[in-house]
CSV table of C-alpha atoms in Angstrom, one decimal:
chain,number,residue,atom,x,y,z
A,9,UNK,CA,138.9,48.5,145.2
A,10,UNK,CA,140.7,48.6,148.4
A,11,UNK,CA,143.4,51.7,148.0
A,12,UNK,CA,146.1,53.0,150.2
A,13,UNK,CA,148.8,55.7,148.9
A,14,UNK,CA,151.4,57.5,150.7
A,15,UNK,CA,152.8,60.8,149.9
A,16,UNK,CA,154.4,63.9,151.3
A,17,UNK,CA,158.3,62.3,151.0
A,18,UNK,CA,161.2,64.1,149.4
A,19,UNK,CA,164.5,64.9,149.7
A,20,UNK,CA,165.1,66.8,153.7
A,21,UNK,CA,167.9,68.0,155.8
A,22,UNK,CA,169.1,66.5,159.1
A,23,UNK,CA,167.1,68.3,161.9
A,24,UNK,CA,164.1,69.6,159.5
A,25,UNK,CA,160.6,68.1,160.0
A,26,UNK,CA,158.1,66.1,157.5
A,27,UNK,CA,154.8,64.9,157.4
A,28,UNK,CA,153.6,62.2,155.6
A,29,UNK,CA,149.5,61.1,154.5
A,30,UNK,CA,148.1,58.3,153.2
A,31,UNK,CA,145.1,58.4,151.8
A,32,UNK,CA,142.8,55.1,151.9
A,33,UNK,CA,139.9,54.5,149.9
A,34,UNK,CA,137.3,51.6,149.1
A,35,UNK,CA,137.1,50.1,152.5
A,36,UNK,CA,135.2,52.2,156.0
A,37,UNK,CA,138.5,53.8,157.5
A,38,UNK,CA,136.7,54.2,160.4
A,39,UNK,CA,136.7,50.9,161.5
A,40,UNK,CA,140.3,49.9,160.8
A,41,UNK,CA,143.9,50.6,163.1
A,42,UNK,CA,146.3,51.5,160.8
A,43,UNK,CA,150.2,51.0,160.6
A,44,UNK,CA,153.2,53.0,159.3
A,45,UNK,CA,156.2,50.6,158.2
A,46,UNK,CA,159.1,52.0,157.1
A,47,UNK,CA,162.1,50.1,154.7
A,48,UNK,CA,165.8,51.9,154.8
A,49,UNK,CA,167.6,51.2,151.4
A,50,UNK,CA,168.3,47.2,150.8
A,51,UNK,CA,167.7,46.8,154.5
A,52,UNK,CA,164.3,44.7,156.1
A,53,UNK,CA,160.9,46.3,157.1
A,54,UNK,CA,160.5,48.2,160.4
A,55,UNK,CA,157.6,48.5,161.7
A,56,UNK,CA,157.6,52.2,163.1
A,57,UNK,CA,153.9,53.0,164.5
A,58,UNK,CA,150.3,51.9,165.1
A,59,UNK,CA,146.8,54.1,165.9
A,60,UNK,CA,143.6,52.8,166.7
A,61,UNK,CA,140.2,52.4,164.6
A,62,UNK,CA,139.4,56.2,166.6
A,63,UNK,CA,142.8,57.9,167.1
A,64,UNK,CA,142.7,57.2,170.9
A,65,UNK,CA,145.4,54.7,171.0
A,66,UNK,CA,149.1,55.1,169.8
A,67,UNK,CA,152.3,53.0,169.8
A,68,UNK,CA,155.8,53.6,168.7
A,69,UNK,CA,158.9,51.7,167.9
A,70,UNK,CA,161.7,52.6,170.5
A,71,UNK,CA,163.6,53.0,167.8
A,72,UNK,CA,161.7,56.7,166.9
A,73,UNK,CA,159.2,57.3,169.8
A,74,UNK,CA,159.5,60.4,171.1
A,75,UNK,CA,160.5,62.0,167.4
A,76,UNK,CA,156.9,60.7,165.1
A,77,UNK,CA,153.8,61.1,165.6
A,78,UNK,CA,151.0,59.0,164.2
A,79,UNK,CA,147.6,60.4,163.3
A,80,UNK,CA,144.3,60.2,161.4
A,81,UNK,CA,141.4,62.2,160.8
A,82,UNK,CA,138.6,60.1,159.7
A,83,UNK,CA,136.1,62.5,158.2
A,84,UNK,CA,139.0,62.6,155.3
A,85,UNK,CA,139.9,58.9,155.4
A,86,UNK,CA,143.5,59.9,156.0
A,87,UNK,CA,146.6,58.6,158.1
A,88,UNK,CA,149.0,61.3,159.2
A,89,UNK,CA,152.9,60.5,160.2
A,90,UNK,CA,155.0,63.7,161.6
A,91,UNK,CA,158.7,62.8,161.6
A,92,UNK,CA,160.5,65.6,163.6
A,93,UNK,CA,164.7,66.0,163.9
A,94,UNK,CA,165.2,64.0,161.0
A,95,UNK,CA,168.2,61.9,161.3
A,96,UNK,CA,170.0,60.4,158.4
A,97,UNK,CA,168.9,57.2,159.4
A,98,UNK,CA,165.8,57.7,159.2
A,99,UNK,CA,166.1,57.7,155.4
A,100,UNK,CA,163.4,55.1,153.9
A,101,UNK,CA,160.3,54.1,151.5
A,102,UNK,CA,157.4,54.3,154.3
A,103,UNK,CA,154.4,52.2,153.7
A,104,UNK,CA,151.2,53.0,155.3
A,105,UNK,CA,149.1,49.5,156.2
A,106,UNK,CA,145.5,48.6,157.0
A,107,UNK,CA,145.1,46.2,160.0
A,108,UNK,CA,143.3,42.9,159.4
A,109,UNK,CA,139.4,42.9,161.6
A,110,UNK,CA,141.2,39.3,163.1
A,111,UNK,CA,141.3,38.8,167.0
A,112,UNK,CA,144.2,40.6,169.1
A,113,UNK,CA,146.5,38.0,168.7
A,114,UNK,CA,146.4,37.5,164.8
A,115,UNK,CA,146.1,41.0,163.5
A,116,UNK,CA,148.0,41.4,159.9
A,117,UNK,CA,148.4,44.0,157.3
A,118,UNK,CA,146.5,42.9,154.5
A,119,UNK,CA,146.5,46.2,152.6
A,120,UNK,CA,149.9,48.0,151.8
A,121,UNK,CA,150.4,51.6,149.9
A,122,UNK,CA,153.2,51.6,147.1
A,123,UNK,CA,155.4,54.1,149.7
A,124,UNK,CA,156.4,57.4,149.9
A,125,UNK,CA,161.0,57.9,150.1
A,126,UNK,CA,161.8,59.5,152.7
A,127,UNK,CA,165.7,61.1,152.1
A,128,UNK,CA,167.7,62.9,154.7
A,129,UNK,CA,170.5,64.6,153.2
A,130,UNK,CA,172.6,67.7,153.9
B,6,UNK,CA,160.5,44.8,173.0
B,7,UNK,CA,161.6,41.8,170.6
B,8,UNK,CA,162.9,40.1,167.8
B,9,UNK,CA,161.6,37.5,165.3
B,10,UNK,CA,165.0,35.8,163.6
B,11,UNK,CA,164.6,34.7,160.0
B,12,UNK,CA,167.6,32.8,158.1
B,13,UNK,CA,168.9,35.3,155.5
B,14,UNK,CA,168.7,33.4,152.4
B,15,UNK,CA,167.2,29.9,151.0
B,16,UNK,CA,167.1,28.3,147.4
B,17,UNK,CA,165.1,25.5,146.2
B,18,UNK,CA,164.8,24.1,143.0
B,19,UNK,CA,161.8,24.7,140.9
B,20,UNK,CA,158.9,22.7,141.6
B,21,UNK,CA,160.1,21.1,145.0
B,22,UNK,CA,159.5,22.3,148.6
B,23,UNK,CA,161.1,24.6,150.5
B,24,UNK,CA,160.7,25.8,154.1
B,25,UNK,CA,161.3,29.1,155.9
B,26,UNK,CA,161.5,29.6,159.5
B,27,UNK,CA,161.0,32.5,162.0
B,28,UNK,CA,162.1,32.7,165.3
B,29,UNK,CA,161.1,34.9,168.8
B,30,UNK,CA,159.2,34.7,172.1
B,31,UNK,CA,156.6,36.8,171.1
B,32,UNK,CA,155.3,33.5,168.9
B,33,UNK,CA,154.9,31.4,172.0
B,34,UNK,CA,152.0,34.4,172.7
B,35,UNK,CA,151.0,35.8,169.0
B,36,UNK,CA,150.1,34.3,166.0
B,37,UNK,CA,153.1,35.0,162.8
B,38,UNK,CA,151.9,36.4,159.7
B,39,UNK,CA,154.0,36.3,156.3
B,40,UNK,CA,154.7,38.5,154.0
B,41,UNK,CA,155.9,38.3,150.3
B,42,UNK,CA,157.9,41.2,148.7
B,43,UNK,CA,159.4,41.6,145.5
B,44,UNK,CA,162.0,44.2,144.0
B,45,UNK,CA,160.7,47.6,144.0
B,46,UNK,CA,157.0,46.6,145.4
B,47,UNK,CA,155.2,46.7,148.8
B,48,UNK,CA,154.7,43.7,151.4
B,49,UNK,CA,151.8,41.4,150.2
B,50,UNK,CA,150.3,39.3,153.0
B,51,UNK,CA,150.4,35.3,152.3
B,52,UNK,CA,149.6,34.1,155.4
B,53,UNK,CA,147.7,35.2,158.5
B,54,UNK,CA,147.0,34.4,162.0
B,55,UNK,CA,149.8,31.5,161.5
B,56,UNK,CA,147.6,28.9,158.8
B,57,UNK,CA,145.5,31.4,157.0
B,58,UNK,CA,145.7,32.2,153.7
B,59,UNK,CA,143.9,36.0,151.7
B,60,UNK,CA,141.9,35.3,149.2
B,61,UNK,CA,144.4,35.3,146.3
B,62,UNK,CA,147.1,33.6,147.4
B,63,UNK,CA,147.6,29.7,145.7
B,64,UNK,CA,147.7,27.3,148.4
B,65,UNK,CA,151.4,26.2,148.4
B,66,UNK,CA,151.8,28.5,150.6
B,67,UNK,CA,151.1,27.4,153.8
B,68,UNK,CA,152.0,28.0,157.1
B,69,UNK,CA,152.6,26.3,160.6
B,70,UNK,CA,154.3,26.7,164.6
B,71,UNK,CA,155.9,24.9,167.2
B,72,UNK,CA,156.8,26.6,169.9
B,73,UNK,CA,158.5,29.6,169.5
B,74,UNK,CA,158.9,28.7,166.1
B,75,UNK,CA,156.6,29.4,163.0
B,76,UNK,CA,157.0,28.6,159.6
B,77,UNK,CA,156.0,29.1,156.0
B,78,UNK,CA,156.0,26.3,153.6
B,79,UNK,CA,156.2,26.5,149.9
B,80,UNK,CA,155.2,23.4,148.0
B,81,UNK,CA,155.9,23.2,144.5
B,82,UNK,CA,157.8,26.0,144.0
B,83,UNK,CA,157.3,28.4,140.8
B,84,UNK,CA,159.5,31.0,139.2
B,85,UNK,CA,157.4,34.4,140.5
B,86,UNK,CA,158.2,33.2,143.9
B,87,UNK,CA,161.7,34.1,144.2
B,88,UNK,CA,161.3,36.9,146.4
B,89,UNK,CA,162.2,38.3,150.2
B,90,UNK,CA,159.6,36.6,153.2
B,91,UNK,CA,159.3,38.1,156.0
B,92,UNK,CA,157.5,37.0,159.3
B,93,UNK,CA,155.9,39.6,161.7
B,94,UNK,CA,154.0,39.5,165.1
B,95,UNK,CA,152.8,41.8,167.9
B,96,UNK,CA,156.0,41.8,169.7
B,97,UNK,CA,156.1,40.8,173.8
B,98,UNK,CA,154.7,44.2,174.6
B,99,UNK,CA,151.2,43.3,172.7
B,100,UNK,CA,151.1,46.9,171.9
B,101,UNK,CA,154.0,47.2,169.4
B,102,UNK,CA,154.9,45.0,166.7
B,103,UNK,CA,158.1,43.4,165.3
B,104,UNK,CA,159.2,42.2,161.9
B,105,UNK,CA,161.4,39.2,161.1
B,106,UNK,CA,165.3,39.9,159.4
B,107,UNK,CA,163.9,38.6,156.5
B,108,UNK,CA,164.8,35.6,154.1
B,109,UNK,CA,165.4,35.4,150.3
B,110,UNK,CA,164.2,33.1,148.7
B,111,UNK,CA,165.8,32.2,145.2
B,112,UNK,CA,163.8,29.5,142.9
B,113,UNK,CA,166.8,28.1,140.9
């Protein structure tokens, strides 16, 4: 059975750091870009980063580039997500996602964790 | 970047039809996927690469596009499909990706 779930969220102060993992199972990581999408309380989704099938290629919502950092490390079928100089927006339930194997132009995310909170708080 | 405009909320009686729309210029280019979320749960995917349904999912949902315009149609509304929808699509970039603001839907 196809598995994603998040952890590594908690309750942090502004300007502290956190990383969050996802751990996927029953499907080859390998071969899959993966997604971090982030939901602030009562508020829409946001997608916030994707990184390639092999870690070689990264991208970044303006909204936090320059402040996350997506990673993976395959041999552990693992998704990574750094999130430096935490702001209190940034507070939010981040899901990691798998990406569909469609063409380019109709990639989804057909498998969602349950979401790690994410709280910045003083 | 850019944005995919959803209308916030929609009601529709059960059993009848109801018809949810998402709009942005990155649909003229990329295909809109949907996405089903309930209270408390992750995003489930209903439809894909703008007509495609997962395996799973009962075929009143359905979806469609017209420009920069796509849409997800729900025929024969039920009860466990009062819930939030929302669209997403790589965004005019083709690198980044963009979610619609959402629409809830409420089965009366």
């Amino acid at each position: 059975q196809v598995h994603l779930v998040e952890s590594g969220g908690g309750v942090v102060q502004p300007g502290r750091s956190l990383r969050l993992s996802c751990a996927a199972s029953g499907f080859t990581f390998r071969n899959y870009g993966m997604h971090w999408v982030r939901q602030a309380p009562d508020k829409g989704l946001e997608w916030v980063a994707i990184i390639s099938y092999d870690g070689v290629n990264k991208y970044y919502a303006d909204s936090v580039k320059g402040r996350l950092t997506i990673s993976r490390d395959n041999s552990k079928n693992t998704l990574y997500l750094q999130v430096n100089s935490l702001r209190i927006e940034d507070t939010a339930v981040y899901f990691c996602a798998k990406e569909t194997d469609e063409s380019y132009d109709r990639k989804a995310f057909d498998v969602w964790g349950r979401g790690t909170m994410v709280t910045v708080s003083s | 970047s850019s944005e995919l405009t959803q209308d916030p909320a929609v009601s529709v009686a059960l059993g009848q039809t109801v018809r949810i729309t998402c709009q942005g210029d990155s649909l003229r280019t990329y295909y809109a996927n949907w996405y089903q979320q309930k209270p408390g749960q992750a995003p489930t995917l209903v439809i894909f690469g703008r007509y495609k349904r997962p395996s799973g999912i009962p075929d009143r949902f359905s979806g469609s596009n017209s420009g920069n315009t796509a849409s997800l149609t729900i025929t024969g509304a039920r009860a466990e499909d009062d819930a939030d929808y929302y669209c997403n699509s790589r965004d005019n970039s083709g690198d980044r990706y963009v979610f619609g603001t959402g629409t809830r839907v409420t089965v009366l």
